Coordinates of C-alpha atoms in Angstrom, one line a residue:
Chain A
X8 CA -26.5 -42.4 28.1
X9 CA -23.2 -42.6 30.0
X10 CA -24.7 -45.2 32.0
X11 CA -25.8 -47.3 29.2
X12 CA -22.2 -46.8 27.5
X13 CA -20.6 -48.2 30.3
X14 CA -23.3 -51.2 31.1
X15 CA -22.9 -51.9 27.4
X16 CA -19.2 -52.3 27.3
X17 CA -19.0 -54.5 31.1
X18 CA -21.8 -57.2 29.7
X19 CA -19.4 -57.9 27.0
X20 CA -16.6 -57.9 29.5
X21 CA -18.7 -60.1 31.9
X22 CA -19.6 -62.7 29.8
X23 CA -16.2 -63.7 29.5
X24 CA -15.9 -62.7 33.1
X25 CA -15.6 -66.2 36.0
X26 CA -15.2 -64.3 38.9
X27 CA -19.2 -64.7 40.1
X28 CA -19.9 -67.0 42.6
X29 CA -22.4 -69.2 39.8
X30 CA -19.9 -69.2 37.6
X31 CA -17.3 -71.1 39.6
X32 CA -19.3 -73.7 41.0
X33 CA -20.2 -74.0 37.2
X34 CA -16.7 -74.5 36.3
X35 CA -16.2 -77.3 38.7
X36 CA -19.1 -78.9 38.0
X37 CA -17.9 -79.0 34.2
X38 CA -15.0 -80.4 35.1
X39 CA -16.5 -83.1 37.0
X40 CA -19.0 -84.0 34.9
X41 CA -17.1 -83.4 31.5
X42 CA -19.7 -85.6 29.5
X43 CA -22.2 -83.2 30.2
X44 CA -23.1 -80.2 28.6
X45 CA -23.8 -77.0 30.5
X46 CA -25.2 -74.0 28.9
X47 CA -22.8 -70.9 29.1
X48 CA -24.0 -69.0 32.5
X49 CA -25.1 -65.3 31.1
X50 CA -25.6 -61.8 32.7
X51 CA -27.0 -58.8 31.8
X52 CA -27.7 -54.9 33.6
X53 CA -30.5 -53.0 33.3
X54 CA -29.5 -49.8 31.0
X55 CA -29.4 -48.1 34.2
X56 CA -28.3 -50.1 36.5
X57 CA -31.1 -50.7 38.7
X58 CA -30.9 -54.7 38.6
X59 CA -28.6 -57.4 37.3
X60 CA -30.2 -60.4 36.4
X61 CA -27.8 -63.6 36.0
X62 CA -28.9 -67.5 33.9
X63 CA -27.6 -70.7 35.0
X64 CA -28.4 -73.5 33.2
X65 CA -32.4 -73.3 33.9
X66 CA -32.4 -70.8 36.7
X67 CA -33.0 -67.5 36.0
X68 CA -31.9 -64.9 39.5
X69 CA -32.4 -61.2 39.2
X70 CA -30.8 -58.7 42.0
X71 CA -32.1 -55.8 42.6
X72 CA -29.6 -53.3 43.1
X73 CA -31.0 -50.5 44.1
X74 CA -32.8 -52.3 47.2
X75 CA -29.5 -54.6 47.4
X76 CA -32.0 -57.7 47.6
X77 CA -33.2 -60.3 45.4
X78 CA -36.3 -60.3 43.0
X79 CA -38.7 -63.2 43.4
X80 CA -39.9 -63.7 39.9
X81 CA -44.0 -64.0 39.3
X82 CA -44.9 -66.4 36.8
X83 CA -48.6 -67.0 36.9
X84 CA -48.3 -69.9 34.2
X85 CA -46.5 -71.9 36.9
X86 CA -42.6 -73.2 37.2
X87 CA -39.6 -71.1 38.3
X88 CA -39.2 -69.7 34.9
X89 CA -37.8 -72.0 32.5
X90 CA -37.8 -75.7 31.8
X91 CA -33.9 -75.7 30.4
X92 CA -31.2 -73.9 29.6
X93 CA -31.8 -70.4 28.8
X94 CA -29.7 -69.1 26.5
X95 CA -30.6 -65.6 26.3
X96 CA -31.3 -63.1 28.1
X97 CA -31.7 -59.3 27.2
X98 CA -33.0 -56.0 29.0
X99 CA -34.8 -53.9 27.1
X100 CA -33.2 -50.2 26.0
X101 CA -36.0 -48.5 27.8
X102 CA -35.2 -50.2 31.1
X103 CA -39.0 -51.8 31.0
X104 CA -39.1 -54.9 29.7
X105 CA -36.4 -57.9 30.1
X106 CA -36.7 -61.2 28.1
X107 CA -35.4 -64.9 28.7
X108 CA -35.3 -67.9 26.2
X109 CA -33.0 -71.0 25.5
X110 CA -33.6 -74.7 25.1
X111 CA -37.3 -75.2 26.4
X112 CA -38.5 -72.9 23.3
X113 CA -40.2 -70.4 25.4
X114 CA -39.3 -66.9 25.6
X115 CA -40.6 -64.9 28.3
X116 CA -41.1 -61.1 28.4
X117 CA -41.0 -59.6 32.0
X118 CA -41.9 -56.5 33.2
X119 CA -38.6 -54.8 35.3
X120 CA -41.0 -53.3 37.7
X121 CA -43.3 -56.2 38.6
X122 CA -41.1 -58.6 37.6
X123 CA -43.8 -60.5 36.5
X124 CA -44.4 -62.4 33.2
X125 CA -46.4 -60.5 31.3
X126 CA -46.2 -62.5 28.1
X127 CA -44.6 -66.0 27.1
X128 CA -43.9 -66.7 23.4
X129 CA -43.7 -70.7 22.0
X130 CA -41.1 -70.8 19.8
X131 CA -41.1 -73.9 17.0
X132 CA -37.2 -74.3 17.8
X133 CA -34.9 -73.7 20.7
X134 CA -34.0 -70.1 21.0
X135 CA -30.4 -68.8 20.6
X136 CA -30.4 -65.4 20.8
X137 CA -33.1 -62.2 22.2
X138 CA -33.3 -58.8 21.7
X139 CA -36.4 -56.1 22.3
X140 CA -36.4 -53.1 20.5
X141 CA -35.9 -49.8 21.6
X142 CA -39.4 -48.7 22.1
X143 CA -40.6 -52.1 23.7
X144 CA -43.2 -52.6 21.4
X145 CA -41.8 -55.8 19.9
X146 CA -39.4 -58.9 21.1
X147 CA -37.3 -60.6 18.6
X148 CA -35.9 -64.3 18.8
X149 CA -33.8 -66.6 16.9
X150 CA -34.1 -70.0 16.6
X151 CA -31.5 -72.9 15.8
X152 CA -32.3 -72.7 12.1
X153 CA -31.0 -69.3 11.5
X154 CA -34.7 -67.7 11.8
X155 CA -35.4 -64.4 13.4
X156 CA -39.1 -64.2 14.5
X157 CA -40.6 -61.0 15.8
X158 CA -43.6 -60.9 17.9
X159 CA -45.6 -57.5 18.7
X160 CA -46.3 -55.9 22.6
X161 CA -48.8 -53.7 22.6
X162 CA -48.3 -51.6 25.3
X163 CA -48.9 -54.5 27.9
X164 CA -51.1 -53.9 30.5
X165 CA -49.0 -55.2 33.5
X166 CA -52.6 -56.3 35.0
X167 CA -53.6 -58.3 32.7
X168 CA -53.3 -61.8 32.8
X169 CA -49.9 -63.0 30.6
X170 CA -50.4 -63.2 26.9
X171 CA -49.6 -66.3 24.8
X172 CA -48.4 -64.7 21.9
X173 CA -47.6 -65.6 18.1
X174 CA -44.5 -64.9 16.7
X175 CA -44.2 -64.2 12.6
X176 CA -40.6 -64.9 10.9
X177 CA -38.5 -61.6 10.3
X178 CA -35.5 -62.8 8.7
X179 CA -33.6 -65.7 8.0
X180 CA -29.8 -66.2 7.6
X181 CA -29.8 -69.2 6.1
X182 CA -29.4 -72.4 8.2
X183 CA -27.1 -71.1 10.6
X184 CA -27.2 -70.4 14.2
X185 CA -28.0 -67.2 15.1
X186 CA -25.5 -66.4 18.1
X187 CA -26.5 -62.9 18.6
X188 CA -29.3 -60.2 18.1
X189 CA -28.6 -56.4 18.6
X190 CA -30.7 -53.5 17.9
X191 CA -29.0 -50.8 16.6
X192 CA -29.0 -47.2 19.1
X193 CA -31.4 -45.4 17.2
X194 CA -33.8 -48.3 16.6
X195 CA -33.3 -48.3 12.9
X196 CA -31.4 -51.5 12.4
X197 CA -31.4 -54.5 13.6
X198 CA -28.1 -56.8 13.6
X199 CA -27.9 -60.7 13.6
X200 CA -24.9 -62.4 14.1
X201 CA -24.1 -66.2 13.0
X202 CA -22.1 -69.4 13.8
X203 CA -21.1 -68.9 9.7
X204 CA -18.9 -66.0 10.1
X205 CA -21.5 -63.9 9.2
X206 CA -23.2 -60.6 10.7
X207 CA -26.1 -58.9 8.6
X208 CA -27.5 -55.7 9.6
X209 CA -31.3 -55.2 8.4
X210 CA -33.6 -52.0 8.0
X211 CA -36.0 -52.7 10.7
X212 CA -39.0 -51.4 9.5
X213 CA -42.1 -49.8 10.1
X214 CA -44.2 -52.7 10.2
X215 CA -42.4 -55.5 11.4
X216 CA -44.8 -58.2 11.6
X217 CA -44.7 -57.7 7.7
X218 CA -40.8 -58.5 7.5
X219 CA -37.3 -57.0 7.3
X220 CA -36.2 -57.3 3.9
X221 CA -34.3 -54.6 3.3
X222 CA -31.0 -56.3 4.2
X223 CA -28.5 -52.4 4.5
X224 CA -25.1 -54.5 5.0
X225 CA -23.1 -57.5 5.6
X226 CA -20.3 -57.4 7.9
X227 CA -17.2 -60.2 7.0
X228 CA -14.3 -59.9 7.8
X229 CA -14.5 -62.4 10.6
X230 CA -12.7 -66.4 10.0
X231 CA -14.6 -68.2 12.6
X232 CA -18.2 -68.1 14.6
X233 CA -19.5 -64.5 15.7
X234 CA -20.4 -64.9 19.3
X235 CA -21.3 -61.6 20.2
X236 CA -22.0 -57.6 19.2
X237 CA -22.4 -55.1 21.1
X238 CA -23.4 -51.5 20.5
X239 CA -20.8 -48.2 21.6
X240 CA -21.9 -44.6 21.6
X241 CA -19.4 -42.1 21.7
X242 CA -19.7 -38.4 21.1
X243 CA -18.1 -38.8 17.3
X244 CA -20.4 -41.7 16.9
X245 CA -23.9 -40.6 17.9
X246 CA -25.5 -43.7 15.7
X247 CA -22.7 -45.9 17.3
X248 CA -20.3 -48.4 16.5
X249 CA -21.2 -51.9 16.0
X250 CA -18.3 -54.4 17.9
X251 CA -18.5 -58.2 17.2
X252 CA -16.4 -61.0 18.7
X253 CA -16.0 -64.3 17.5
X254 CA -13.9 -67.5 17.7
X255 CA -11.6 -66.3 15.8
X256 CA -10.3 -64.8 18.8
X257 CA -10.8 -61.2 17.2
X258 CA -13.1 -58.1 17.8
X259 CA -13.9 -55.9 15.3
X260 CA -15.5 -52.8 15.2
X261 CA -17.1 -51.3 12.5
X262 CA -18.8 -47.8 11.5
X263 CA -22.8 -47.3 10.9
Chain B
X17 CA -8.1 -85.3 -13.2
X18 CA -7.1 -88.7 -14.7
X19 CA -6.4 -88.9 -18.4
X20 CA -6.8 -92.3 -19.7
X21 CA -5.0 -92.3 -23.4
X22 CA -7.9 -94.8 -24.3
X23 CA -11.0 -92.7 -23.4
X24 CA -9.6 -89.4 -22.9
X25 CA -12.0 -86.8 -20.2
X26 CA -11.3 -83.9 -22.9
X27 CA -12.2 -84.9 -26.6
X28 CA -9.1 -84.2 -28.6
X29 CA -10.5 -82.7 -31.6
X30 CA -12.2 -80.1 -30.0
X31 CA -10.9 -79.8 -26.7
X32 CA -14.1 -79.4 -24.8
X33 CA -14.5 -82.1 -22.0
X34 CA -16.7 -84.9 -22.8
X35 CA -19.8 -84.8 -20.7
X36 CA -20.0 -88.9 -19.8
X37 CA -16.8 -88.6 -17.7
X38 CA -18.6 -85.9 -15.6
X39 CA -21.9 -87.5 -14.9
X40 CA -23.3 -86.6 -11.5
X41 CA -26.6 -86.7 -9.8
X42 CA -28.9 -84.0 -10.2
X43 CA -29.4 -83.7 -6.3
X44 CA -26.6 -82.3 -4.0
X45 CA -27.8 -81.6 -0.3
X46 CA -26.9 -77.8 -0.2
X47 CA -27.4 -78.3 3.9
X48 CA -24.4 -80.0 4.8
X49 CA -20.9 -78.1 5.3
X50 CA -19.2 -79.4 2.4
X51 CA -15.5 -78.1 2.4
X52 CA -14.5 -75.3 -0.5
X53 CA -12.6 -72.3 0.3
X54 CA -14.8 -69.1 0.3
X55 CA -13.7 -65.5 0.1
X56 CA -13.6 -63.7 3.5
X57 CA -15.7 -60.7 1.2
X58 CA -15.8 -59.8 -1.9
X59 CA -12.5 -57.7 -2.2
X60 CA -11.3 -61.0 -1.7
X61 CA -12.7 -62.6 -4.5
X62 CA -9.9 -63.7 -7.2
X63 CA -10.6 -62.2 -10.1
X64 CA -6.9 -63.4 -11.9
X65 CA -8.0 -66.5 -11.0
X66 CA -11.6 -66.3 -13.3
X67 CA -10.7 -63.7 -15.8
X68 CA -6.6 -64.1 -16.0
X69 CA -6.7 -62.3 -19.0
X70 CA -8.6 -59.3 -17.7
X71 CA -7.1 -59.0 -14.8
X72 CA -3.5 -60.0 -15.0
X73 CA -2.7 -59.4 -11.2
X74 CA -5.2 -60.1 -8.3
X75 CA -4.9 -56.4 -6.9
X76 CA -8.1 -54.6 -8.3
X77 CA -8.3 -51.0 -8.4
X78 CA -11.7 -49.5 -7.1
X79 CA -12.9 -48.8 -10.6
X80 CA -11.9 -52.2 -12.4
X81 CA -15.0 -54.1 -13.6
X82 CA -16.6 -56.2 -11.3
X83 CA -19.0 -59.3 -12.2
X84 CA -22.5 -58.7 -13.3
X85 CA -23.9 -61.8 -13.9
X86 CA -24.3 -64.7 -11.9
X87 CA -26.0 -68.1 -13.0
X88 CA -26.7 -69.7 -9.7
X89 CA -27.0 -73.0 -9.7
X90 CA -25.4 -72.9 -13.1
X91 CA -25.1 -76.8 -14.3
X92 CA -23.2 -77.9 -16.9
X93 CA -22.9 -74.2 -17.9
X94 CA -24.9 -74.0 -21.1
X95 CA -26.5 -70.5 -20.0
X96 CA -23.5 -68.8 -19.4
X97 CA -21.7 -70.1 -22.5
X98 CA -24.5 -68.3 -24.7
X99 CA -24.2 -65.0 -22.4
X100 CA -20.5 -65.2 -23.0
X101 CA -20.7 -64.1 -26.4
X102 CA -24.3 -62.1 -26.3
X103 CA -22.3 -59.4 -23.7
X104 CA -18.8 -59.8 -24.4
X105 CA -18.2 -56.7 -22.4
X106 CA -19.7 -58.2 -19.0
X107 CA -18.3 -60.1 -16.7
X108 CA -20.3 -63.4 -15.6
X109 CA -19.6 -66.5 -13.3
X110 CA -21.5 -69.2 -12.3
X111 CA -21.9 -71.1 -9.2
X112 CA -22.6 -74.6 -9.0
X113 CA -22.9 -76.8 -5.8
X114 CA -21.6 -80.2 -7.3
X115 CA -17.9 -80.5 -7.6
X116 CA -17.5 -82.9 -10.8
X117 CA -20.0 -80.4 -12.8
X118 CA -18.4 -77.8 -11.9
X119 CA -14.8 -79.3 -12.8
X120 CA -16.6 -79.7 -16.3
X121 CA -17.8 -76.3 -16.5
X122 CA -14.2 -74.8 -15.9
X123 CA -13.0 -77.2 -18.4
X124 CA -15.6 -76.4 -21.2
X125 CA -14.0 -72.8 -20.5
X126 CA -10.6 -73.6 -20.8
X127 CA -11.7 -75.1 -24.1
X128 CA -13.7 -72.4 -25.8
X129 CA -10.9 -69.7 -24.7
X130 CA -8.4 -72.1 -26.4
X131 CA -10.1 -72.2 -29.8
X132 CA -12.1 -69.1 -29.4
X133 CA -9.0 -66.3 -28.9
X134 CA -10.3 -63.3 -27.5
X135 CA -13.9 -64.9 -26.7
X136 CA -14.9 -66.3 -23.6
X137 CA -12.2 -64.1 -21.4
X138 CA -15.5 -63.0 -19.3
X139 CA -16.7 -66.6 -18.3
X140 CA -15.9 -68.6 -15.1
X141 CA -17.1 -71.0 -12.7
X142 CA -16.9 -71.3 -8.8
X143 CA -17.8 -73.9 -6.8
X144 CA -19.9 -72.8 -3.8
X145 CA -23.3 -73.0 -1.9
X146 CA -24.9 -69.9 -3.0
X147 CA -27.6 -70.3 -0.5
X148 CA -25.1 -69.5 2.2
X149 CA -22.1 -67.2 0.7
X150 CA -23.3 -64.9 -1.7
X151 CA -22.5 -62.0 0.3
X152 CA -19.3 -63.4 0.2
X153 CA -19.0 -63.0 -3.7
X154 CA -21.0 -59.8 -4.7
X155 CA -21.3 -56.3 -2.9
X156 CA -24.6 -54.4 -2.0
X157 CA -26.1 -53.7 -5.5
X158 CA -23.6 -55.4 -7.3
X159 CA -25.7 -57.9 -9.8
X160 CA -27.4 -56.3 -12.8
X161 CA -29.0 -59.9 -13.7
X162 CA -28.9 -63.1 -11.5
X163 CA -30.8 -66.6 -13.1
X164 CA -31.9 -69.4 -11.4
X165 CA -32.4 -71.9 -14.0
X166 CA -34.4 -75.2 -13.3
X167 CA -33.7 -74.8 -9.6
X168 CA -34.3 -77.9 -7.5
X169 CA -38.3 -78.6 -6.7
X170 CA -37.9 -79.8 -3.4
X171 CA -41.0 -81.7 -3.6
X172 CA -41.6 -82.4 0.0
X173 CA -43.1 -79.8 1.8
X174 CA -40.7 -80.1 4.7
X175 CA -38.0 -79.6 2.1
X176 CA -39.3 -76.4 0.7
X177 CA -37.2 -74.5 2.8
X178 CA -33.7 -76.2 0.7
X179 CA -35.4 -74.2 -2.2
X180 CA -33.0 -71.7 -3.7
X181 CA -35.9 -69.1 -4.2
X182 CA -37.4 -68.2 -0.8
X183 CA -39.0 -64.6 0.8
X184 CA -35.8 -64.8 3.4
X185 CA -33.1 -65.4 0.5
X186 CA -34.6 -63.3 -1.5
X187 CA -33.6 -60.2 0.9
X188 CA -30.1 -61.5 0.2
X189 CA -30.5 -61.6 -3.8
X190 CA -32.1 -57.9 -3.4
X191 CA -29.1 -57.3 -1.3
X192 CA -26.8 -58.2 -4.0
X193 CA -28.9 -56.8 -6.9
X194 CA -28.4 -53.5 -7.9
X195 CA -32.0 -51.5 -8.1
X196 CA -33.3 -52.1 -11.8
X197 CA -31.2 -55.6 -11.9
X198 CA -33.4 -57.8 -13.3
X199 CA -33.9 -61.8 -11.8
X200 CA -35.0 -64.7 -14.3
X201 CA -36.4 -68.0 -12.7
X202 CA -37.5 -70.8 -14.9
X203 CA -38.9 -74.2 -14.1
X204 CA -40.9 -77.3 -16.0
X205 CA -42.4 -78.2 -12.7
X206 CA -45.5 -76.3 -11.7
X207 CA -45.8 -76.4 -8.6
X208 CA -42.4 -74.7 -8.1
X209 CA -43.1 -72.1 -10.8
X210 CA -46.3 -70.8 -8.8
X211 CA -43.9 -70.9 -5.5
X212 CA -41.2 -68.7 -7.1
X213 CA -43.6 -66.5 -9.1
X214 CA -45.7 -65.9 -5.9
X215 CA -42.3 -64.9 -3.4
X216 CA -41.5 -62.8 -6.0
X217 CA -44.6 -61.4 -6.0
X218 CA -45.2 -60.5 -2.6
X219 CA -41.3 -59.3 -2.3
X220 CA -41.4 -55.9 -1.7
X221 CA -37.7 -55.3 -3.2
X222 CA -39.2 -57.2 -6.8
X223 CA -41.7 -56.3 -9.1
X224 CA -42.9 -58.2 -12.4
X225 CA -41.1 -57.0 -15.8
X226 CA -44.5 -56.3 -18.3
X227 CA -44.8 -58.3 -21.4
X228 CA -43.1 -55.7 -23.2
X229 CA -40.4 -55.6 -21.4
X230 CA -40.5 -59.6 -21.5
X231 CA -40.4 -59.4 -25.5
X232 CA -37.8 -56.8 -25.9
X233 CA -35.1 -58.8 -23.2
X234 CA -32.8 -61.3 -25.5
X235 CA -32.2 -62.9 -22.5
X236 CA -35.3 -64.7 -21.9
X237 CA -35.3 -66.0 -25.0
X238 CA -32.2 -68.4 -23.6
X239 CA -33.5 -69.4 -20.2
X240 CA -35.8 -72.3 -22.3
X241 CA -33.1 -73.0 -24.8
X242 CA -29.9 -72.5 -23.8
X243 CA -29.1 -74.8 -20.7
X244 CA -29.0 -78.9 -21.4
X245 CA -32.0 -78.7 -19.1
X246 CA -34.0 -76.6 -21.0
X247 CA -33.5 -78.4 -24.3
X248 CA -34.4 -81.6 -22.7
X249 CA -37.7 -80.2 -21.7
X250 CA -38.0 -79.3 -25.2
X251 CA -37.2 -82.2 -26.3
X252 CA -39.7 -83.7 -24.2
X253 CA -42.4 -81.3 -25.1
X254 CA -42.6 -80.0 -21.9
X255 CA -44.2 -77.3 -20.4
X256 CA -41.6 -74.4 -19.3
X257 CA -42.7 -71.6 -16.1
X258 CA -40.8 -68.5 -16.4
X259 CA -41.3 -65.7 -13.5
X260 CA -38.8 -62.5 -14.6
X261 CA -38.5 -59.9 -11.6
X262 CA -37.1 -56.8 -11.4
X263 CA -35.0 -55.8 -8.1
X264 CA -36.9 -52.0 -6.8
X265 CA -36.3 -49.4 -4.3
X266 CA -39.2 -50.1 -1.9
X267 CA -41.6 -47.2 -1.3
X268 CA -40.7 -46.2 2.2
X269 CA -37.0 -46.2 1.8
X270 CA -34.5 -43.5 4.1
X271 CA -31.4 -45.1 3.2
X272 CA -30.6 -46.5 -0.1

């Protein structure tokens, strides 16, 4: 858990973090070609820090860190991994599972041990934002029209050939981009941000193929675009502390 | 707001605004980012703004009244005018999308307060896209009774998801709704009364109100007679589709 605190606290510092190697080229690159527009380069740790993976644009590296070498990525459907810009990418809170998505509406679910795809999801829109629940039984998306879809893992066989899987709509804020998704510590929420100042958290329920309609709260407060939440666990806050940034050049940090 | 001496906007005799000078089009594209303030939350809402005489200064205690009613989508405000009186004690606001009907509304107010003393004090108006902000307005279980009154059809089936009564924004209008709050949907369009009545149905937050509860409610009486809209269905001899919901705790519930 002290692991996780920590990892949880740097991805929010990274992200806003140009000291990688990717990330200045990227830079330059922007600068020379200001009319075109490059997908924010994102990173993300395993909860315990036994790989980093990093997006660029389209590419999609993973490091492993505890072999200090690089993962080639397995995707039997053919193609590095995605077709444009990803623009997200999440590791799952049991360390098993990691999931990329952006621009080319796929998302894919990996396996961190294989590193192979083990299912690919079409999504109707581009994807904004990922997240996979505690347990790893389901992978949740959001889409460009403010939809949150949720799509079901049944204890994956990592042998089997990768699934094409169906996603079902979970939520919906309503015709906004969703910027970020978070599940909450203890599995029992889950919390979307949007590009309308707006962060909802929902009951995530039993069933979720059935829907989340049981919204619990709305946090406002902020004057511009919510970017991105992260979850803290400290002693005094087993359930954890929900911390949103946004363009409003704030962060704010709010109690379960 | 340009008075003319010759055809004054507000008819002198009874100093309610006359309705030709606020003519607008039945259709307003609740989609685009039109530009009205909206409260940061709903501590922020104005209330000496809407209810001056109830609340002389806009610092509210935590036990002062807060609104109960909202008529979303509220028109030229015929509902709310006949709700004024019915529950004097309540305090009610509509929101309306289009600015010119909603300048009328405010004004029909200003009106009735002026030669109604005492009446009318728990009316107002606010121009807004309730499809986006009404988390903005009203706190988790804040509504007792929220109308959508001859909503928008939407015809198109690639426009059914403008509709102001859908399964994801109806999570937000449970959110809003305190349990046992009651919602009211009319329509003359059929097709549109069998969409509401059926995402009502299969809501888990909403069940149907029974014909004797239907019969006892003085309120429904005044969803097919109160509002311009209603009376010119009437007028018309049309056909009226009423679905009336009641917001419920859902069965597996561990937080309320």
């Amino acid at each position: 858990m002290e692991g996780a605190q920590m990892e949880d606290f740097r991805i929010e510092e990274c992200e806003n973090d140009n000291n990688t190697h990717e990330d200045s080229q990227m830079e330059e690159s922007e600068q020379n070609n200001k009319h075109v527009e490059v997908a924010p380069a994102l990173i993300s740790v395993h909860p315990t820090r036994n790989s980093v993976a990093v997006a660029v644009g389209s590419d999609l590296r993973v490091f492993n860190l505890l072999e200090d070498c690089a993962v080639i990525l397995v995707d039997e459907a053919g193609g590095a991994s995605h077709n444009d810009s990803i623009r997200g990418i999440k590791y799952g809170a049991n360390g098993k599972l990691f999931v990329s998505a952006g621009d080319d509406k796929l998302v894919k679910v990996w396996s961190t041990e294989s590193w192979r795809c083990i299912a690919t999801v079409c999504s109707e829109k581009r994807v904004s934002a990922v997240a996979i629940s505690n347990d790893g039984l389901h992978v949740c998306f959001a889409d460009k029209f403010g939809v949150v879809w949720v799509v079901d893992l049944p204890g994956v066989d990592e042998t089997q050939a990768p699934l094409n899987k169906k996603a079902v709509p979970l939520l919906a804020h309503y015709c906004s981009i969703i910027t970020s998704l978070e599940f909450s510590p203890d599995g029992h929420f889950i919390v979307s941000a949007d590009r309308d100042f707006k962060i909802r958290v929902t009951v995530f329920p039993k069933k979720p193929l059935d829907g989340a309609h049981e919204v619990q709260s709305f946090c406002l407060g902020h004057t511009e675009f919510v970017s991105c939440l992260a979850f803290i666990c400290t002693p005094d806050s087993p359930q954890g502390i929900l911390v949103s940034g946004g363009g409003d050049s704030t962060v704010s940090i709010k109690n379960a | 707001m340009l008075q003319n001496k010759a055809n004054p906007t507000i008819n002198k005799s009874t100093g309610l605004p006359r309705k030709r000078f606020y003519r607008a089009r039945a259709h307003s594209n609740p989609l685009s980012d039109s530009h009205f303030p909206v409260p940061l939350s709903p501590s922020h809402v104005d209330y000496s703004l809407h209810y001056p005489r109830l609340f002389p200064s806009s610092d509210r205690s935590d036990g002062s009244k807060k609104i109960e009613f909202a008529d979303i989508g509220c028109g030229f405000g015929g509902l709310l005018i006949s709700l004024s009186t019915l529950f004097p004690e309540t305090l009610m606001i509509g929101m309306e999308l289009r600015d010119k009907v909603t300048e009328y509304v405010k004004e029909r107010i200003l009106g009735l307060r002026v030669a109604n003393p005492g009446q009318y004090q728990n009316v107002s108006v606010v121009r807004t896209n309730s499809m986006k902000y009404i988390p903005n307005y009203f706190e988790k279980g804040q509504l007792s009774k929220m109308f959508f009154l001859f909503p928008d059809p939407h015809f198109k089936e690639k426009n059914h998801r403008r509709r102001v009564i859908s399964p994801h924004l109806l999570d937000e209008y449970a959110y809003v709704l305190k349990v046992g709050g009651i919602i009211y949907t009319i329509t003359d369009v059929e097709e549109l009364g069998e969409w509401m009545k059926s995402c009502l149905q299969n809501h888990l937050m909403f069940e149907p109100l029974s014909e004797t509860e239907l019969d006892a409610d003085p309120v429904v009486k005044l969803l097919s007679t109160a509002t311009e809209e209603g009376q010119k269905v009437a007028r018309n001899g049309g056909q009226t589709f009423q679905a009336v919901y009641r917001r419920i705790k859902p069965a597996s519930q561990e937080n309320s």
